[in-house]
Amino acid sequence: MSHIKAPFVDTERRRRRSTAESSDTQWDHDPRVYRRTSQCDRLCVDIGSHVAETPSPDVSHQYTPKCLSAHKGGTTPFHYGEEVWQDGSSLKTTIRAENEVEANKLANNYRFGFRKWKSHVTERPIEDRSDIVRELYSELNFVRPQGSLITCGNIAYLILFGWWISLAYLLVCVLMFLTIIGVPYGKLCWQLSCYFLWPFGKSILKPRSLVRRCCVKFPHCEAIPEESDSKEVKESTPLLMPPSVPIEVPPQRTRYWCRVSTYVWLLLGYPLLGLIHSLACFLSWILVFTIPVAKMNARTLAIILLMPPEDVHIHRLKKAQGCESQVLLCCYHAFNWYYYKYTMDGINVFAVNLLPLVITTLVVGYVDTENQFVSSEAKFTAAVSSIIPLSYYIGMGIASISAQSNFAVGAVVNATFGSITEMTFYITALLRGHQAGTKCYEEIVKAALTGTLLGCILFIPGISMIIGGFKHREQRFNSRSAGVSSALLFISIGGVFAPTLFSKAYGSLVCAGCTSSPANTSGPFTCKDCHYDMSGSNEPLYLRHIEPLVYTISVLLPSAYLIGLIFTLKTHSHIYDIQVSDGHDHHQGQCPPGGANMAGASGGHGTVVHWSRLRALSVLIMATLLMAACADLTTEHIKPILDHSAISQYFIGVTVLAMVPEIPEIFNGIQFALQNNISLSLEVGNCIAVQVCMIQIPLLILFNTFYDVGFVLLFSDLHLWASIFSVIVVNYIFMDGKSDYFQGTALVVVYLILLALYFFAPSPPAC
């Protein structure tokens, strides 16, 4: 991980970068500046006729190669992502990326059948990122201008961490003084006890003699980042020395590892403090936003406590430190909201922190089979929560493979692994219901399918519109492309619910508990629970008419999906033939002849991919196996909740089981909206809904054909009308090509109304 350098180094880098980015003309006519930055690898795609470009947030789904290095009518600041320009009847979309792999990933976001992914799949140079992000990856070893130190986060540190870490140092201090020989370490513990009670605005430094060579090299620095120590300071000629820096020979000290006190410290003091710092490091890391506290404790444990005590000096930062000091630790704030962006090897910190939950859930779930130590409800909650990080890993694996492969491979990976999260749960639930001889699990699966459709049609676009509207007031999208997606979704839902409509038209009305009034035997009967027989028990209707219709639809829906892929990858592949400028021909803003084709891109220009294709495939396979195990635990421990729940089983299916696997997709949609790319936010939900209708449901029918688990593609009235009503509302909202927080609120309110219907609905008869 790149370290943050001293402030003067950051200033120099910013000066160089601002010079390189001062104008687009300089990008085009100065190859040296172009090569010196990591922003040289840009993907430019031009759609439509080549006309002057004016900003517009509309996004098109078609791409033809045309590199644009300068926009007419002014300079456009460079950033990574998507830009769209519209003039009259012409629509242009420009996708920019820092390297070929990222360009391929961004292009995949607009392709039919590909899941939308926001996170980067390649490593981004830390020096090219914002000051806020760079501070997240700092090692707390530099001095900078300090603001107010009395903040809510720092006070929370004092309450949550500071007092007991300081108390631990006091106890170790007393222990070191009792050993007599460890008195120097006792004094160090006293100083560190005061430091960790309130470390803000203080710094831990090395003495001048150990950093004299740094001062010679940087005579005007405010503080020197940590460098490796050397046993000797080489002699330098006076001509290379600033006159103000005296040449001193460091005093001779007894070697650190030859002291008896060192081993007393390592046996008595260091293990106790190591336990304390490890605990503090773990707790602060789990909280994510207090990661600076974790870094502070880890750096103390790994560096400061293993140094000679006389080499550790603590100073209050009343003014900037001079060259005499080497900063070991300097912390200003214990809390930072922006740590939700923090990644490790490209993996978001929340996904990293939830991975131990997956392991713990599987161990407890399969070891404690009798529920002696953990209740069944707790196991169900842990198993459902474990699906969240596994969905994230599966999504990142799909994006990594797709971005580094040609579009055919990417389409296959998206089609196969894109629905693996939901399919593992559906199949395990149907198998368990078949083994138990109950139709309740089948109804739960249908509720989860419907809940996924409702969430993707209403909630994901709605919440994205709300959050994006608060930041950008009004956002625009291509209403024509959105209308095409909505029409395709309408066709998909029509195909899925066609057997249900057919059974209502030709099914038999069945009533239970029909009675007549004793006083009037010739009067009308009073019947309860009247409904159309839509189950497989109505054999004449089901076997002769409904079952062939289901098989026909299960063939037509995947065929429509396959036609979309053929259109994208074969017949109209030239629309998606994307090229990247190689950084040599920039004078005309054109792609060089024979530019690098994005198909099969694996990096280039020093690109560092977080996950190689082999590693991404390994992660996909492992995450799929873990997902199957978590789904098995979920279905195993859901029965007590279904039996003792006061709410309808429908509600559990359309909320928890449907939306938990889609949480990473929800965050992707929100991030797209925050970047004023509402088109992709809308496509996130549409893509998932189309995959549910065209892939997941046909796969369930295919599975039931080979292994009869009793799955019948007939939905209840509530599922039918809720889905159709949702599609109608979305089509109405998407008509004008504009979005704001009011329209988003309307979609979310409709979604909540439908959830209220499921909450108060009677439980399925089979449950």
Short mmCIF file of C-alpha atoms in Angstrom, two decimals, residues 250-654:
data_model
loop_
_atom_site.label_atom_id
_atom_site.label_comp_id
_atom_site.label_asym_id
_atom_site.label_seq_id
_atom_site.Cartn_x
_atom_site.Cartn_y
_atom_site.Cartn_z
CA PRO A 250 25.75 9.51 16.87
CA PRO A 251 26.63 8.44 20.40
CA GLN A 252 27.64 4.86 20.90
CA ARG A 253 24.94 2.80 22.61
CA THR A 254 24.87 -0.72 23.86
CA ARG A 255 23.33 -2.91 21.19
CA TYR A 256 19.61 -3.40 21.74
CA TRP A 257 19.58 -7.19 21.65
CA CYS A 258 22.54 -7.49 24.03
CA ARG A 259 20.72 -5.95 26.98
CA VAL A 260 19.16 -8.00 29.77
CA SER A 261 16.39 -5.41 30.14
CA THR A 262 15.31 -6.10 26.58
CA TYR A 263 14.48 -9.71 27.37
CA VAL A 264 12.77 -8.77 30.63
CA TRP A 265 10.60 -6.41 28.60
CA LEU A 266 9.86 -9.01 25.93
CA LEU A 267 8.89 -11.60 28.55
CA LEU A 268 6.84 -9.48 30.95
CA GLY A 269 5.75 -6.22 29.39
CA TYR A 270 5.42 -6.71 25.66
CA PRO A 271 3.06 -9.76 25.72
CA LEU A 272 0.55 -7.97 27.96
CA LEU A 273 0.59 -4.82 25.88
CA GLY A 274 0.50 -6.89 22.72
CA LEU A 275 -2.76 -8.45 23.90
CA ILE A 276 -4.21 -5.04 24.72
CA HIS A 277 -3.18 -3.49 21.41
CA SER A 278 -4.42 -6.50 19.46
CA LEU A 279 -7.83 -6.26 21.13
CA ALA A 280 -8.03 -2.52 20.47
CA CYS A 281 -6.89 -3.07 16.89
CA PHE A 282 -9.57 -5.71 16.29
CA LEU A 283 -12.41 -3.69 17.81
CA SER A 284 -11.51 -0.47 16.02
CA TRP A 285 -11.08 -2.30 12.70
CA ILE A 286 -14.50 -3.97 12.99
CA LEU A 287 -16.09 -0.55 13.51
CA VAL A 288 -14.49 0.53 10.17
CA PHE A 289 -14.80 4.27 10.76
CA THR A 290 -12.25 4.03 13.60
CA ILE A 291 -9.57 2.40 11.44
CA PRO A 292 -7.09 5.20 12.39
CA VAL A 293 -7.18 3.79 15.92
CA ALA A 294 -6.40 0.33 14.51
CA LYS A 295 -3.46 1.72 12.56
CA MET A 296 -2.19 3.56 15.62
CA ASN A 297 -2.28 0.42 17.77
CA ALA A 298 -0.76 -1.80 15.07
CA ARG A 299 2.08 0.66 14.44
CA THR A 300 2.81 0.91 18.15
CA LEU A 301 2.89 -2.85 18.53
CA ALA A 302 5.06 -3.48 15.46
CA ILE A 303 7.53 -0.60 15.71
CA ILE A 304 7.51 1.57 18.81
CA LEU A 305 7.41 -1.14 21.49
CA LEU A 306 10.33 -2.95 19.82
CA MET A 307 12.63 0.10 19.89
CA PRO A 308 15.11 1.04 22.61
CA PRO A 309 13.19 3.13 25.15
CA GLU A 310 15.68 6.01 24.93
CA ASP A 311 14.96 6.37 21.20
CA VAL A 312 11.25 7.07 21.72
CA HIS A 313 10.31 10.71 22.32
CA ILE A 314 6.81 12.12 22.68
CA HIS A 315 6.18 15.77 21.85
CA ARG A 316 3.14 17.97 21.65
CA LEU A 317 2.75 19.50 18.21
CA LYS A 318 2.56 23.16 19.10
CA LYS A 319 4.42 23.88 15.88
CA ALA A 320 5.74 21.92 12.93
CA GLN A 321 8.66 19.69 13.77
CA GLY A 322 11.99 20.38 12.16
CA CYS A 323 14.33 18.11 10.33
CA GLU A 324 15.81 16.88 13.58
CA SER A 325 12.88 14.50 14.13
CA GLN A 326 11.65 11.43 12.36
CA VAL A 327 7.93 10.90 12.87
CA LEU A 328 6.97 7.42 14.02
CA LEU A 329 3.36 8.08 14.94
CA CYS A 330 1.13 11.12 14.67
CA CYS A 331 -2.67 10.95 14.83
CA TYR A 332 -5.13 13.83 14.62
CA HIS A 333 -8.52 12.17 14.40
CA ALA A 334 -9.79 8.79 15.57
CA PHE A 335 -12.89 8.83 13.38
CA ASN A 336 -13.32 9.29 9.63
CA TRP A 337 -16.60 8.81 7.75
CA TYR A 338 -14.81 8.22 4.45
CA TYR A 339 -13.46 4.84 5.51
CA TYR A 340 -16.45 3.22 3.81
CA LYS A 341 -14.27 3.66 0.69
CA TYR A 342 -11.32 1.79 2.17
CA THR A 343 -10.26 -1.32 0.27
CA MET A 344 -7.76 -4.12 0.73
CA ASP A 345 -6.57 -5.69 -2.50
CA GLY A 346 -9.62 -4.20 -4.15
CA ILE A 347 -12.02 -5.67 -1.57
CA ASN A 348 -14.19 -3.25 0.37
CA VAL A 349 -13.44 -3.19 4.07
CA PHE A 350 -17.02 -4.19 4.99
CA ALA A 351 -16.72 -7.35 2.88
CA VAL A 352 -13.39 -8.11 4.55
CA ASN A 353 -14.87 -7.70 8.02
CA LEU A 354 -17.88 -9.91 7.25
CA LEU A 355 -15.79 -12.80 5.95
CA PRO A 356 -15.06 -14.15 9.49
CA LEU A 357 -18.83 -14.17 10.04
CA VAL A 358 -19.17 -16.63 7.15
CA ILE A 359 -16.60 -19.01 8.62
CA THR A 360 -18.09 -18.77 12.11
CA THR A 361 -21.60 -19.37 10.79
CA LEU A 362 -20.59 -22.51 8.92
CA VAL A 363 -18.58 -23.92 11.83
CA VAL A 364 -21.32 -23.30 14.41
CA GLY A 365 -24.10 -24.36 12.04
CA TYR A 366 -22.61 -27.74 11.15
CA VAL A 367 -21.00 -28.54 14.52
CA ASP A 368 -23.85 -27.56 16.84
CA THR A 369 -26.47 -29.58 15.02
CA GLU A 370 -28.67 -29.94 18.12
CA ASN A 371 -28.83 -26.17 18.79
CA GLN A 372 -27.39 -26.65 22.28
CA PHE A 373 -25.18 -23.54 22.24
CA VAL A 374 -26.79 -21.32 19.59
CA SER A 375 -30.49 -21.02 18.87
CA SER A 376 -31.97 -21.82 15.51
CA GLU A 377 -33.10 -18.20 15.05
CA ALA A 378 -29.56 -16.92 15.61
CA LYS A 379 -28.18 -19.40 13.09
CA PHE A 380 -30.75 -18.27 10.53
CA THR A 381 -29.81 -14.62 11.05
CA ALA A 382 -26.09 -15.38 10.76
CA ALA A 383 -26.60 -17.50 7.63
CA VAL A 384 -28.65 -14.79 5.91
CA SER A 385 -26.08 -12.13 6.87
CA SER A 386 -23.30 -14.31 5.45
CA ILE A 387 -24.92 -14.10 2.03
CA ILE A 388 -24.04 -10.38 1.83
CA PRO A 389 -20.22 -10.66 1.65
CA LEU A 390 -20.44 -13.78 -0.51
CA SER A 391 -22.62 -11.89 -2.99
CA TYR A 392 -19.99 -9.15 -3.06
CA TYR A 393 -17.16 -11.61 -3.76
CA ILE A 394 -19.18 -13.27 -6.51
CA GLY A 395 -19.92 -9.89 -8.09
CA MET A 396 -16.30 -8.80 -7.98
CA GLY A 397 -15.17 -12.12 -9.45
CA ILE A 398 -17.64 -11.75 -12.32
CA ALA A 399 -16.50 -8.17 -12.99
CA SER A 400 -12.80 -9.14 -12.87
CA ILE A 401 -13.15 -12.02 -15.32
CA SER A 402 -15.41 -10.05 -17.67
CA ALA A 403 -13.07 -7.05 -17.71
CA GLN A 404 -10.03 -9.19 -18.58
CA SER A 405 -11.75 -11.42 -21.16
CA ASN A 406 -13.53 -11.03 -24.45
CA PHE A 407 -17.22 -10.28 -24.46
CA ALA A 408 -18.29 -13.85 -25.20
CA VAL A 409 -16.54 -15.14 -22.08
CA GLY A 410 -17.90 -12.23 -20.09
CA ALA A 411 -21.45 -12.98 -21.21
CA VAL A 412 -21.13 -16.65 -20.25
CA VAL A 413 -19.71 -15.77 -16.83
CA ASN A 414 -22.45 -13.21 -16.20
CA ALA A 415 -25.19 -15.61 -17.27
CA THR A 416 -23.90 -18.54 -15.20
CA PHE A 417 -22.59 -16.89 -12.04
CA GLY A 418 -24.80 -13.78 -12.11
CA SER A 419 -27.75 -15.69 -10.64
CA ILE A 420 -25.80 -18.20 -8.57
CA THR A 421 -26.60 -16.45 -5.27
CA GLU A 422 -30.34 -16.71 -5.68
CA MET A 423 -30.32 -20.11 -7.39
CA THR A 424 -28.44 -21.78 -4.54
CA PHE A 425 -31.10 -20.67 -2.07
CA TYR A 426 -34.05 -21.55 -4.32
CA ILE A 427 -32.80 -25.05 -5.09
CA THR A 428 -31.86 -25.88 -1.49
CA ALA A 429 -35.26 -24.62 -0.30
CA LEU A 430 -37.14 -26.70 -2.88
CA LEU A 431 -35.10 -29.79 -1.97
CA ARG A 432 -35.78 -29.33 1.73
CA GLY A 433 -39.48 -28.78 1.11
CA HIS A 434 -39.63 -31.91 -1.03
CA GLN A 435 -37.92 -33.93 1.70
CA ALA A 436 -40.31 -32.57 4.34
CA GLY A 437 -43.34 -33.19 2.11
CA THR A 438 -44.64 -29.60 2.40
CA LYS A 439 -45.49 -26.93 -0.16
CA CYS A 440 -44.54 -24.14 2.24
CA TYR A 441 -40.96 -23.91 0.97
CA GLU A 442 -42.23 -23.65 -2.61
CA GLU A 443 -44.40 -20.69 -1.61
CA ILE A 444 -41.43 -19.08 0.11
CA VAL A 445 -39.39 -19.44 -3.09
CA LYS A 446 -42.16 -17.84 -5.14
CA ALA A 447 -42.40 -15.01 -2.60
CA ALA A 448 -38.63 -14.50 -2.84
CA LEU A 449 -38.79 -14.40 -6.65
CA THR A 450 -41.59 -11.83 -6.53
CA GLY A 451 -39.81 -9.83 -3.83
CA THR A 452 -36.67 -9.66 -5.99
CA LEU A 453 -38.73 -8.36 -8.90
CA LEU A 454 -40.46 -5.73 -6.76
CA GLY A 455 -37.23 -4.61 -5.15
CA CYS A 456 -35.38 -4.33 -8.45
CA ILE A 457 -38.26 -2.58 -10.23
CA LEU A 458 -39.23 -0.17 -7.45
CA PHE A 459 -36.79 0.05 -4.56
CA ILE A 460 -33.37 0.15 -6.29
CA PRO A 461 -34.36 2.84 -8.83
CA GLY A 462 -36.33 4.70 -6.17
CA ILE A 463 -33.60 4.90 -3.54
CA SER A 464 -31.06 5.82 -6.24
CA MET A 465 -33.30 8.65 -7.47
CA ILE A 466 -33.75 9.95 -3.93
CA ILE A 467 -30.07 10.02 -3.01
CA GLY A 468 -28.97 11.21 -6.45
CA GLY A 469 -31.69 13.87 -6.46
CA PHE A 470 -30.56 15.31 -3.14
CA LYS A 471 -27.05 15.82 -4.55
CA HIS A 472 -27.77 16.77 -8.17
CA ARG A 473 -31.32 18.20 -7.87
CA GLU A 474 -32.44 16.81 -11.24
CA GLN A 475 -30.89 14.01 -13.25
CA ARG A 476 -31.52 13.02 -16.84
CA PHE A 477 -31.36 9.68 -18.55
CA ASN A 478 -32.07 8.35 -22.02
CA SER A 479 -35.82 7.75 -21.87
CA ARG A 480 -35.69 5.73 -25.09
CA SER A 481 -33.17 3.21 -23.78
CA ALA A 482 -34.94 3.10 -20.42
CA GLY A 483 -38.21 2.47 -22.26
CA VAL A 484 -36.65 -0.42 -24.16
CA SER A 485 -35.47 -1.98 -20.88
CA SER A 486 -38.87 -1.45 -19.29
CA ALA A 487 -40.66 -2.97 -22.30
CA LEU A 488 -38.35 -5.98 -22.17
CA LEU A 489 -39.07 -6.30 -18.48
CA PHE A 490 -42.81 -6.08 -19.14
CA ILE A 491 -42.53 -8.89 -21.69
CA SER A 492 -40.52 -11.00 -19.24
CA ILE A 493 -43.02 -10.56 -16.43
CA GLY A 494 -45.87 -11.23 -18.85
CA GLY A 495 -44.24 -14.51 -19.80
CA VAL A 496 -43.61 -15.53 -16.19
CA PHE A 497 -47.18 -14.86 -15.09
CA ALA A 498 -48.85 -16.17 -18.26
CA PRO A 499 -49.53 -19.64 -16.74
CA THR A 500 -51.13 -17.95 -13.74
CA LEU A 501 -53.44 -15.90 -15.95
CA PHE A 502 -54.23 -19.01 -18.00
CA SER A 503 -55.18 -20.98 -14.90
CA LYS A 504 -57.48 -18.16 -13.77
CA ALA A 505 -59.20 -18.12 -17.13
CA TYR A 506 -59.75 -21.87 -17.32
CA GLY A 507 -59.29 -23.12 -13.78
CA SER A 508 -61.96 -24.55 -11.50
CA LEU A 509 -63.34 -22.47 -8.66
CA VAL A 510 -62.89 -24.39 -5.41
CA CYS A 511 -64.53 -23.39 -2.14
CA ALA A 512 -64.22 -24.79 1.36
CA GLY A 513 -66.67 -24.72 4.26
CA CYS A 514 -69.86 -24.08 2.32
CA THR A 515 -72.94 -23.94 4.60
CA SER A 516 -76.53 -22.82 4.30
CA SER A 517 -78.76 -21.14 6.84
CA PRO A 518 -80.74 -23.72 8.93
CA ALA A 519 -83.87 -21.56 8.73
CA ASN A 520 -83.74 -21.33 4.94
CA THR A 521 -82.49 -24.54 3.37
CA SER A 522 -83.30 -23.32 -0.12
CA GLY A 523 -81.32 -20.11 0.28
CA PRO A 524 -77.78 -19.41 -0.98
CA PHE A 525 -74.76 -21.16 0.47
CA THR A 526 -72.13 -19.29 2.49
CA CYS A 527 -68.64 -20.38 1.40
CA LYS A 528 -65.21 -19.60 2.74
CA ASP A 529 -61.78 -19.71 1.12
CA CYS A 530 -62.95 -19.69 -2.48
CA HIS A 531 -60.12 -19.75 -5.00
CA TYR A 532 -59.16 -21.11 -8.39
CA ASP A 533 -57.47 -24.47 -8.27
CA MET A 534 -54.01 -23.54 -9.60
CA SER A 535 -52.13 -26.51 -8.21
CA GLY A 536 -50.94 -29.66 -9.89
CA SER A 537 -53.80 -31.58 -8.27
CA ASN A 538 -56.11 -30.37 -11.03
CA GLU A 539 -54.61 -32.92 -13.37
CA PRO A 540 -56.77 -32.51 -16.51
CA LEU A 541 -56.13 -28.78 -16.72
CA TYR A 542 -52.54 -28.88 -15.52
CA LEU A 543 -51.22 -31.83 -17.52
CA ARG A 544 -52.94 -31.02 -20.81
CA HIS A 545 -52.70 -27.25 -20.87
CA ILE A 546 -50.71 -25.51 -18.12
CA GLU A 547 -47.65 -27.76 -18.05
CA PRO A 548 -47.01 -27.51 -21.83
CA LEU A 549 -47.47 -23.75 -21.55
CA VAL A 550 -44.87 -23.58 -18.75
CA TYR A 551 -42.35 -25.54 -20.81
CA THR A 552 -42.99 -23.33 -23.82
CA ILE A 553 -42.37 -20.18 -21.79
CA SER A 554 -39.26 -21.70 -20.21
CA VAL A 555 -37.86 -22.05 -23.74
CA LEU A 556 -39.00 -18.67 -25.08
CA LEU A 557 -37.62 -16.57 -22.23
CA PRO A 558 -34.03 -17.86 -22.41
CA SER A 559 -34.26 -17.60 -26.19
CA ALA A 560 -35.04 -13.89 -25.88
CA TYR A 561 -32.04 -13.52 -23.57
CA LEU A 562 -29.84 -15.41 -26.03
CA ILE A 563 -31.01 -13.21 -28.92
CA GLY A 564 -29.94 -10.15 -26.95
CA LEU A 565 -26.50 -11.67 -26.41
CA ILE A 566 -26.16 -12.59 -30.11
CA PHE A 567 -27.09 -9.04 -31.05
CA THR A 568 -24.42 -7.74 -28.69
CA LEU A 569 -21.64 -10.17 -29.45
CA LYS A 570 -22.14 -11.29 -33.04
CA THR A 571 -24.41 -9.51 -35.49
CA HIS A 572 -23.77 -5.99 -34.16
CA SER A 573 -20.42 -6.52 -32.49
CA HIS A 574 -18.96 -3.55 -34.41
CA ILE A 575 -21.09 -1.29 -32.23
CA TYR A 576 -19.16 -2.55 -29.21
CA ASP A 577 -15.70 -2.73 -30.86
CA ILE A 578 -13.99 -0.50 -28.32
CA GLN A 579 -10.43 0.72 -28.70
CA VAL A 580 -8.08 2.52 -26.36
CA SER A 581 -5.51 5.10 -27.36
CA ASP A 582 -1.96 3.86 -26.81
CA GLY A 583 -0.63 7.28 -25.82
CA HIS A 584 1.39 8.07 -28.98
CA ASP A 585 -1.03 9.67 -31.46
CA HIS A 586 -2.90 12.48 -29.75
CA HIS A 587 -2.66 15.47 -32.08
CA GLN A 588 -5.97 14.88 -33.85
CA GLY A 589 -7.76 13.26 -30.94
CA GLN A 590 -8.12 10.03 -32.94
CA CYS A 591 -7.54 6.43 -31.98
CA PRO A 592 -4.28 5.23 -33.51
CA PRO A 593 -4.55 2.70 -36.31
CA GLY A 594 -4.74 -0.77 -34.89
CA GLY A 595 -5.39 0.56 -31.41
CA ALA A 596 -5.60 -1.91 -28.57
CA ASN A 597 -8.86 -3.80 -28.80
CA MET A 598 -10.59 -4.23 -25.49
CA ALA A 599 -11.44 -7.88 -26.14
CA GLY A 600 -9.13 -9.97 -24.05
CA ALA A 601 -7.49 -7.00 -22.36
CA SER A 602 -5.33 -8.07 -19.48
CA GLY A 603 -3.80 -4.82 -18.40
CA GLY A 604 -1.06 -3.00 -20.23
CA HIS A 605 0.69 0.28 -19.47
CA GLY A 606 1.72 -0.97 -16.03
CA THR A 607 -1.82 -1.91 -15.02
CA VAL A 608 -2.03 -3.86 -11.78
CA VAL A 609 -5.17 -6.03 -11.68
CA HIS A 610 -6.43 -6.84 -8.21
CA TRP A 611 -7.61 -10.32 -9.20
CA SER A 612 -6.23 -12.28 -12.12
CA ARG A 613 -8.65 -14.43 -14.12
CA LEU A 614 -7.44 -17.59 -12.37
CA ARG A 615 -7.78 -16.01 -8.96
CA ALA A 616 -11.20 -14.56 -9.78
CA LEU A 617 -12.40 -17.97 -10.99
CA SER A 618 -11.09 -19.59 -7.81
CA VAL A 619 -12.92 -17.00 -5.71
CA LEU A 620 -16.10 -17.59 -7.70
CA ILE A 621 -15.98 -21.33 -7.16
CA MET A 622 -15.14 -21.01 -3.45
CA ALA A 623 -17.80 -18.34 -2.87
CA THR A 624 -20.36 -20.49 -4.68
CA LEU A 625 -19.61 -23.48 -2.43
CA LEU A 626 -19.82 -21.31 0.68
CA MET A 627 -23.03 -19.78 -0.63
CA ALA A 628 -24.56 -23.24 -1.06
CA ALA A 629 -23.62 -24.11 2.53
CA CYS A 630 -25.08 -20.84 3.88
CA ALA A 631 -28.25 -21.36 1.83
CA ASP A 632 -28.58 -24.87 3.26
CA LEU A 633 -28.30 -23.49 6.81
CA THR A 634 -30.81 -20.76 5.98
CA THR A 635 -33.44 -23.21 4.77
CA GLU A 636 -32.70 -25.60 7.63
CA HIS A 637 -33.29 -23.00 10.33
CA ILE A 638 -36.08 -21.03 8.70
CA LYS A 639 -38.79 -23.49 9.76
CA PRO A 640 -38.93 -22.34 13.45
CA ILE A 641 -39.29 -18.77 12.22
CA LEU A 642 -42.08 -19.73 9.83
CA ASP A 643 -43.88 -21.73 12.50
CA HIS A 644 -43.68 -19.16 15.29
CA SER A 645 -43.74 -15.93 13.32
CA ALA A 646 -46.61 -13.54 13.94
CA ILE A 647 -46.31 -12.07 10.44
CA SER A 648 -47.09 -13.63 7.10
CA GLN A 649 -44.57 -15.99 5.53
CA TYR A 650 -45.09 -14.00 2.35
CA PHE A 651 -43.49 -10.99 4.04
CA ILE A 652 -40.39 -12.95 5.06
CA GLY A 653 -39.94 -14.15 1.50
CA VAL A 654 -40.36 -10.78 -0.25
#
